[in-house]
Coordinates of C-alpha atoms and ligand atoms in Angstrom, one line a residue:
M1 CA 84.8 20.8 0.8
E2 CA 85.9 24.8 -0.5
L3 CA 83.1 27.1 -1.3
E4 CA 83.8 28.8 -5.0
A5 CA 81.8 31.7 -4.8
W6 CA 79.0 31.0 -7.5
H7 CA 77.5 28.7 -4.9
L8 CA 76.9 31.4 -2.6
L9 CA 74.3 32.3 -6.4
V10 CA 72.6 29.0 -6.8
I11 CA 71.2 28.8 -2.9
P12 CA 69.1 31.9 -3.4
L13 CA 68.1 31.1 -6.8
F14 CA 66.7 28.2 -4.8
F15 CA 65.0 30.1 -2.7
A16 CA 63.2 32.2 -5.2
L17 CA 62.8 29.2 -7.2
G18 CA 60.4 27.8 -3.5
W19 CA 58.9 31.2 -3.8
L20 CA 57.6 31.9 -7.2
A21 CA 56.4 27.8 -7.2
A22 CA 53.7 28.4 -4.1
R23 CA 52.8 31.9 -5.7
V24 CA 52.1 29.8 -8.3
D25 CA 49.8 27.3 -6.6
I26 CA 48.5 30.0 -4.3
R27 CA 47.3 32.2 -7.0
H28 CA 45.3 29.1 -8.8
V29 CA 44.1 28.0 -5.8
M30 CA 42.7 32.0 -5.5
Q31 CA 40.8 32.2 -8.9
E32 CA 39.2 28.3 -8.6
S33 CA 38.0 30.0 -5.1
R34 CA 36.6 33.3 -6.8
A35 CA 35.0 31.3 -9.4
V36 CA 32.5 29.6 -6.4
P37 CA 30.4 31.8 -5.8
R38 CA 29.9 33.7 -1.9
S39 CA 26.5 32.1 -1.1
Y40 CA 27.8 28.3 -1.5
F41 CA 29.8 29.3 0.9
K42 CA 27.1 30.7 3.4
G43 CA 25.1 27.9 2.3
L44 CA 28.1 26.2 3.8
N45 CA 27.8 27.9 7.0
Y46 CA 24.5 27.4 7.3
L47 CA 23.8 24.0 7.5
L48 CA 27.5 23.5 9.5
N49 CA 25.2 26.1 12.4
E50 CA 22.4 23.6 11.5
Q51 CA 20.0 26.1 9.7
P52 CA 18.9 24.2 6.9
D53 CA 15.8 26.9 5.7
Q54 CA 18.9 29.5 5.5
A55 CA 21.3 26.9 3.6
I56 CA 18.3 26.5 0.5
E57 CA 18.0 30.3 -0.1
A58 CA 21.9 30.4 -0.3
F59 CA 21.4 27.3 -2.7
L60 CA 18.9 28.0 -4.6
E61 CA 21.2 31.8 -5.4
V62 CA 24.4 29.3 -6.5
A63 CA 21.2 27.0 -8.7
R64 CA 20.5 30.9 -10.1
L65 CA 23.5 32.2 -10.7
D66 CA 24.8 29.3 -11.8
P67 CA 23.4 27.3 -13.9
D68 CA 25.6 24.6 -15.3
T69 CA 25.6 23.6 -11.1
L70 CA 23.6 19.8 -12.5
E71 CA 23.7 18.2 -8.8
L72 CA 22.5 20.9 -7.3
H73 CA 19.9 21.5 -9.2
F74 CA 18.6 17.5 -8.5
A75 CA 20.3 17.6 -4.9
L76 CA 17.8 20.4 -3.9
G77 CA 13.9 19.1 -6.3
A78 CA 15.1 15.4 -4.3
L79 CA 15.1 18.0 -0.8
F80 CA 12.2 20.2 -1.2
R81 CA 10.4 16.7 -2.8
R82 CA 11.3 14.9 0.9
R83 CA 10.6 18.5 2.9
G84 CA 7.1 18.0 1.2
E85 CA 7.9 21.6 -0.7
L86 CA 6.0 20.0 -4.4
D87 CA 5.3 22.8 -6.3
R88 CA 9.2 23.7 -5.1
A89 CA 10.3 20.5 -5.8
I90 CA 8.5 20.5 -9.7
R91 CA 9.3 23.9 -11.4
I92 CA 13.1 23.1 -10.3
H93 CA 12.5 19.6 -12.2
Q94 CA 10.1 20.5 -14.6
S95 CA 13.7 23.3 -15.3
L96 CA 15.6 21.1 -15.9
V97 CA 13.4 18.6 -18.0
D98 CA 13.1 22.3 -19.8
R99 CA 17.3 22.7 -21.0
A100 CA 18.1 22.1 -24.1
D101 CA 22.2 21.5 -23.5
L102 CA 21.0 18.9 -21.2
A103 CA 22.3 15.2 -21.6
Q104 CA 19.8 12.2 -22.8
D105 CA 20.7 10.1 -19.1
Q106 CA 19.8 13.4 -16.5
R107 CA 16.7 14.2 -19.0
M108 CA 15.5 11.6 -18.5
N109 CA 16.0 11.4 -15.1
A110 CA 15.0 15.0 -14.5
L111 CA 11.6 13.6 -15.8
Y112 CA 11.5 10.5 -13.8
G113 CA 12.1 13.5 -10.8
L114 CA 8.9 15.1 -12.8
G115 CA 6.6 12.1 -12.4
V116 CA 7.1 11.2 -8.6
D117 CA 6.8 14.9 -7.6
F118 CA 3.7 14.8 -9.6
L119 CA 2.6 11.4 -7.8
K120 CA 3.0 13.1 -4.5
A121 CA 1.2 16.1 -5.0
G122 CA -1.8 13.9 -6.1
L123 CA -2.1 15.1 -10.0
L124 CA -1.9 12.1 -11.1
D125 CA -3.5 12.4 -15.1
R126 CA 0.5 15.1 -15.1
A127 CA 1.8 12.4 -13.1
E128 CA 0.8 9.1 -15.5
E129 CA 1.5 10.9 -18.6
V130 CA 5.2 11.9 -18.2
F131 CA 5.9 8.4 -17.0
Q132 CA 4.2 7.0 -19.7
R133 CA 7.2 8.4 -21.8
L134 CA 9.7 7.0 -19.3
E135 CA 8.5 3.0 -20.8
T136 CA 11.8 2.3 -22.0
G137 CA 15.7 3.7 -20.5
V138 CA 16.8 2.8 -17.0
H139 CA 14.0 4.2 -15.5
A140 CA 11.6 1.3 -17.3
L141 CA 10.8 -0.2 -14.2
D142 CA 10.0 2.8 -11.9
A143 CA 7.6 4.2 -13.7
L144 CA 5.4 1.2 -14.7
R145 CA 5.5 0.3 -11.2
N146 CA 4.1 4.0 -10.3
L147 CA 1.9 4.1 -13.4
Q148 CA 0.3 0.7 -12.5
E149 CA 0.1 2.5 -8.9
I150 CA -1.9 5.4 -10.2
Q151 CA -4.5 3.5 -12.6
V152 CA -5.3 1.7 -9.6
L153 CA -6.5 4.7 -8.3
T154 CA -7.9 5.9 -10.4
K155 CA -9.4 2.5 -11.0
D156 CA -8.4 2.4 -14.4
W157 CA -8.2 -1.6 -14.3
Q158 CA -7.4 -2.1 -18.1
K159 CA -4.8 -0.8 -18.1
A160 CA -3.9 -2.4 -15.0
I161 CA -4.0 -5.6 -16.2
V162 CA -1.7 -3.7 -19.8
T163 CA 1.0 -2.2 -17.3
A164 CA 1.1 -5.7 -15.8
Q165 CA 1.7 -7.5 -18.3
R166 CA 4.1 -5.2 -19.8
L167 CA 6.3 -5.1 -15.6
E168 CA 6.3 -9.3 -16.4
K169 CA 8.2 -8.7 -19.1
L170 CA 10.8 -6.4 -17.8
G171 CA 11.5 -9.2 -15.3
C172 CA 9.2 -8.5 -12.6
L173 CA 7.8 -11.4 -10.3
S174 CA 4.2 -13.2 -11.3
Q175 CA 1.4 -9.7 -11.2
N176 CA -1.0 -13.0 -11.3
A177 CA -2.8 -12.3 -8.5
N178 CA -3.2 -9.4 -9.1
T179 CA -3.4 -9.3 -12.1
A180 CA -7.2 -11.9 -11.0
H181 CA -7.9 -8.4 -9.3
Y182 CA -8.4 -6.0 -11.8
H183 CA -10.1 -8.6 -13.3
C184 CA -12.8 -9.0 -10.2
E185 CA -13.7 -5.2 -10.1
L186 CA -14.2 -4.9 -14.0
A187 CA -17.0 -8.3 -13.2
A188 CA -18.2 -6.5 -9.9
S189 CA -18.7 -3.5 -12.0
A190 CA -19.8 -5.2 -15.5
M191 CA -22.7 -7.3 -11.9
L192 CA -23.2 -3.6 -10.3
R193 CA -24.6 -2.4 -13.9
G194 CA -26.2 -6.3 -14.6
E195 CA -24.3 -6.8 -17.3
T196 CA -24.5 -10.9 -16.7
D197 CA -22.1 -11.8 -19.7
A198 CA -19.7 -9.0 -19.7
A199 CA -19.3 -9.9 -15.5
R200 CA -18.9 -14.2 -16.6
A201 CA -15.7 -13.2 -19.0
H202 CA -14.2 -10.4 -16.5
L203 CA -14.3 -14.1 -13.6
D204 CA -13.4 -16.6 -16.6
Q205 CA -10.0 -14.5 -17.1
A206 CA -9.7 -14.0 -12.8
T207 CA -10.1 -17.8 -12.4
R208 CA -7.5 -18.7 -15.5
V209 CA -4.1 -16.2 -14.4
N210 CA -5.2 -17.2 -11.0
R211 CA -6.5 -20.1 -10.9
R212 CA -6.4 -19.8 -6.7
S213 CA -8.8 -16.5 -6.7
A214 CA -10.6 -17.0 -3.6
R215 CA -13.4 -13.6 -5.3
A216 CA -13.3 -14.9 -8.4
C217 CA -14.9 -18.1 -6.3
L218 CA -17.1 -15.4 -4.1
L219 CA -18.5 -13.1 -7.4
L220 CA -18.8 -16.6 -9.8
G221 CA -21.9 -17.5 -6.9
D222 CA -22.8 -14.5 -6.8
L223 CA -23.3 -13.8 -9.7
E224 CA -25.1 -18.0 -9.6
A225 CA -27.2 -15.7 -7.0
Q226 CA -28.2 -13.1 -8.5
A227 CA -29.3 -15.0 -11.5
G228 CA -31.0 -17.7 -9.2
A229 CA -28.6 -20.3 -9.8
L230 CA -28.1 -21.6 -5.8
D231 CA -27.6 -24.7 -6.5
A232 CA -24.1 -23.2 -8.7
A233 CA -24.1 -20.3 -6.3
I234 CA -23.4 -22.6 -3.1
A235 CA -21.0 -25.0 -5.7
A236 CA -18.7 -22.3 -6.5
W237 CA -18.7 -20.5 -3.1
R238 CA -17.7 -23.8 -1.9
R239 CA -15.2 -24.8 -4.0
I240 CA -14.0 -22.2 -1.9
E241 CA -13.1 -24.7 0.5
D242 CA -10.5 -26.4 -1.6
I243 CA -8.8 -23.4 -3.3
N244 CA -8.1 -20.8 0.1
P245 CA -10.4 -22.6 3.3
A246 CA -9.3 -19.2 4.8
F247 CA -11.7 -17.0 2.7
L248 CA -14.3 -19.7 4.5
P249 CA -15.5 -17.2 6.5
I250 CA -16.2 -14.9 4.2
A251 CA -18.1 -17.7 2.4
A252 CA -20.4 -19.4 4.8
E253 CA -22.0 -16.0 5.4
R254 CA -23.7 -16.6 1.9
L255 CA -23.9 -20.7 2.1
V256 CA -26.1 -20.0 4.7
Q257 CA -27.8 -17.6 3.3
A258 CA -28.9 -19.7 0.0
Y259 CA -29.7 -22.7 2.2
D260 CA -31.9 -20.8 4.1
R261 CA -33.3 -19.1 0.5
M262 CA -34.1 -23.2 -0.7
G263 CA -35.3 -24.6 3.0
R264 CA -32.4 -25.7 3.0
H265 CA -31.4 -25.2 7.2
E266 CA -29.7 -28.9 8.8
Q267 CA -27.2 -28.6 6.0
A268 CA -26.7 -25.3 6.7
V269 CA -25.8 -26.5 10.1
R270 CA -23.6 -29.6 9.0
L271 CA -21.7 -26.9 6.3
L272 CA -20.9 -24.9 9.6
Q273 CA -19.8 -27.4 11.9
G274 CA -17.8 -30.0 9.1
Y275 CA -16.0 -26.3 9.3
L276 CA -15.0 -26.0 12.1
E277 CA -14.5 -29.6 12.6
Q278 CA -11.3 -28.8 10.3
R279 CA -10.2 -24.9 11.6
P280 CA -11.0 -23.1 14.6
S281 CA -12.7 -19.4 12.8
P282 CA -14.1 -17.0 15.9
D283 CA -16.5 -16.3 12.5
L284 CA -17.3 -19.1 11.3
L285 CA -19.3 -20.1 15.4
H286 CA -20.4 -16.3 15.8
L287 CA -22.2 -17.7 12.1
L288 CA -22.8 -21.3 13.7
F289 CA -24.7 -19.7 16.9
Q290 CA -26.9 -17.2 14.5
T291 CA -28.2 -20.0 12.6
V292 CA -28.6 -22.8 15.3
A293 CA -30.8 -19.7 17.1
A294 CA -32.6 -18.6 14.3
R295 CA -33.2 -22.4 13.3
Q296 CA -33.2 -24.7 16.4
G297 CA -34.2 -22.0 19.2
W298 CA -32.2 -19.9 22.3
D299 CA -31.2 -23.7 23.7
A300 CA -29.0 -25.3 21.4
A301 CA -27.8 -21.9 20.4
R302 CA -27.5 -21.4 24.3
E303 CA -25.3 -25.0 24.6
L304 CA -23.4 -24.5 21.9
A305 CA -21.6 -20.9 22.5
A306 CA -21.3 -22.7 27.3
G307 CA -19.8 -25.5 24.9
E308 CA -17.5 -23.7 23.3
L309 CA -17.4 -21.0 26.2
K310 CA -15.7 -24.4 28.0
R311 CA -12.8 -25.5 25.4
N312 CA -11.7 -21.3 24.4
P313 CA -13.0 -18.7 26.8
S314 CA -13.9 -15.9 25.3
L315 CA -15.9 -12.4 25.4
R316 CA -17.8 -13.2 22.2
A317 CA -18.6 -16.7 22.3
L318 CA -19.1 -15.2 25.8
D319 CA -21.5 -12.5 24.9
D320 CA -23.2 -15.3 22.4
Y321 CA -24.0 -16.9 26.2
L322 CA -26.1 -13.8 27.1
Q323 CA -27.4 -12.8 24.6
A324 CA -28.9 -16.7 24.2
S325 CA -29.7 -17.1 28.0
N326 CA -31.6 -13.5 28.3
A327 CA -33.8 -14.2 24.7
L328 CA -34.2 -18.2 27.1
R329 CA -35.8 -16.6 30.1
P330 CA -36.0 -12.4 29.1
E331 CA -38.7 -12.5 32.1
A332 CA -35.6 -13.8 34.7
M333 CA -33.3 -10.8 33.7
E334 CA -35.8 -7.9 33.3
G335 CA -36.2 -7.9 37.6
R336 CA -31.6 -8.1 37.6
V337 CA -30.7 -4.7 36.0
E338 CA -26.9 -6.2 36.8
S339 CA -27.7 -8.5 34.3
R340 CA -28.7 -6.3 31.3
L341 CA -26.2 -3.8 31.9
A342 CA -23.2 -7.1 31.7
Q343 CA -24.6 -8.6 28.7
D344 CA -24.6 -5.3 27.3
L345 CA -20.9 -4.2 28.4
V346 CA -20.0 -7.4 26.7
H347 CA -21.4 -6.8 23.5
R348 CA -20.2 -3.3 23.6
Q349 CA -17.4 -4.3 24.2
V350 CA -16.7 -7.7 21.7
S351 CA -17.9 -4.9 19.2
Q352 CA -15.6 -2.8 20.1
I353 CA -12.2 -4.9 20.0
A354 CA -13.1 -7.5 16.7
Y355 CA -11.7 -6.3 13.6
Y356 CA -10.8 -7.0 10.4
Q357 CA -6.5 -6.6 10.5
C358 CA -3.9 -5.8 7.6
G359 CA -1.2 -8.3 7.7
D360 CA 1.8 -6.1 6.1
C361 CA 0.7 -2.9 8.1
G362 CA -1.7 -3.6 11.0
F363 CA -4.7 -1.4 9.5
K364 CA -7.7 -2.4 11.2
A365 CA -10.9 -2.4 10.1
R366 CA -15.2 -3.6 11.1
Q367 CA -15.5 -4.5 6.9
F368 CA -13.7 -6.7 4.8
F369 CA -11.9 -5.5 2.5
W370 CA -9.0 -7.0 -0.7
Q371 CA -6.8 -4.5 -0.9
C372 CA -6.2 -2.9 2.1
P373 CA -7.1 0.7 2.3
A374 CA -3.2 1.5 4.6
C375 CA -1.1 0.1 2.2
A376 CA -2.8 -1.1 -0.8
R377 CA -1.4 -4.7 -1.1
W378 CA -3.9 -6.6 -1.9
E379 CA -4.7 -9.9 0.1
S380 CA -3.1 -8.7 3.1
I381 CA -6.0 -7.9 4.7
S382 CA -7.4 -11.3 7.2
P383 CA -11.0 -12.5 6.4
E384 CA -11.3 -13.4 10.0
R385 CA -12.1 -11.1 12.6
L386 CA -9.4 -11.4 15.2
E387 CA -10.1 -9.7 19.1
H388 CA -7.5 -7.2 20.0
E389 CA -7.2 -5.7 23.2
Ligands
ZN1 ZN1 -1.8 -2.4 4.4

C-alpha cells in the first residue's frame, strides 16, 4: 500500500481526539469530587483508621453542609441510638421530621426512628404519642408492638387490650394469652380496691379470651375466699388440675389454707398426696411435709421425708428430714453442736439454691412472677422452684 500525504494528517487527528476525550472524563471526575465535601473523605479516612468518634464528627459536618444527604442523616441517627447517644439520635430524627421537603415514606421512617429513640430514652409519653401517629402505613405493626410494650410498662391495661385487638387485625399471632393477663391485672387491682363486681367481670373476660387461664382461676378462688365462700374458692382453685397442672404448686398453698380454715386437714393431706402421685414436685412435697408436721406430728413428717430421701435424694428432702429429727429430739441435738451446724448449713444452702426461673431468658427470682421482670414475657417463669447449683 502506498502512503499518501493525507494519511499523515489523519494519525495526529486520532491522537488529538483521544486526548480530548480523556480530558473531558477527567474534568467530569474532578467536578464530581469537588462536589463531595472534604469532610466526607476525612470521615472515610477516620473510619478506615478505626477512629469511629472522629469519623462521626466528620460525617456530621457533611450532613450540616449538605442537608440533601438524607441517607447519611438516617445512618447517623441509627448509629447514635446504637451507641446509646439518644439525645443526638433524637435531634437528628426530629430535624428530619421537621423538614418540609421530605417525602411521605421518608417522614414515616424518621418518625418511627424518633419513636424508638424516645422509647429507649424512657420518654414513654412522647414515644406513645409518636407511635400513635404511625398506626397506619408501613410501620403500623412495629408501632403497635411498641405501643403495647409502653402500655404494659405503664400498666395501662385497658389500652393494652385495645392494642392487642389491633395487632390481631393486622395479622399478628393470637394475643389471647396476653390479653387474659391484662384482664387479670385489672381484676387484681379491682380486688385491692374492694370492687368485687368489677373484679368478677374482668375475670369473666379473662376466661372468655383464654379458657385455660390458670391465673384467672386462681384469682377467682381468691375473690371467693375473700368473700368467705370457701367451697366456691376451693372449686375454682381445683380447676387448675384440668386447665394447667403445672400451676398446682401455686394453687396447693391456697387449698391447704382453705381446708385448714374449714378444719378439713385430712382432706388437704389427701389432696396433696393425690397431686404428688400424678406428678413429682419438690414444692408440693415440701408443702405436704409442712402440712403433715402441723396436723399429724413430726414422726409422720420425718417418715415422709425419709421415704423421699430414699427415692429422690435432694438437699430439700434432707433439710425437711433434719428439721423433723431436730423437732423430735431437741434434747439430743442440743448436746451435739455439729448436728445443729449441719442442719443450719443445709437449710441455708437450700434457701440459696431454690429459685423460680424464666425458661426464656434465665432470670431467677425467689418470688413467683406472672410476667418475667427481665424479658417481659408472660408465664415464662416456671411455677415450680428448682434447685440450681
Ligand atoms: Zn425472662
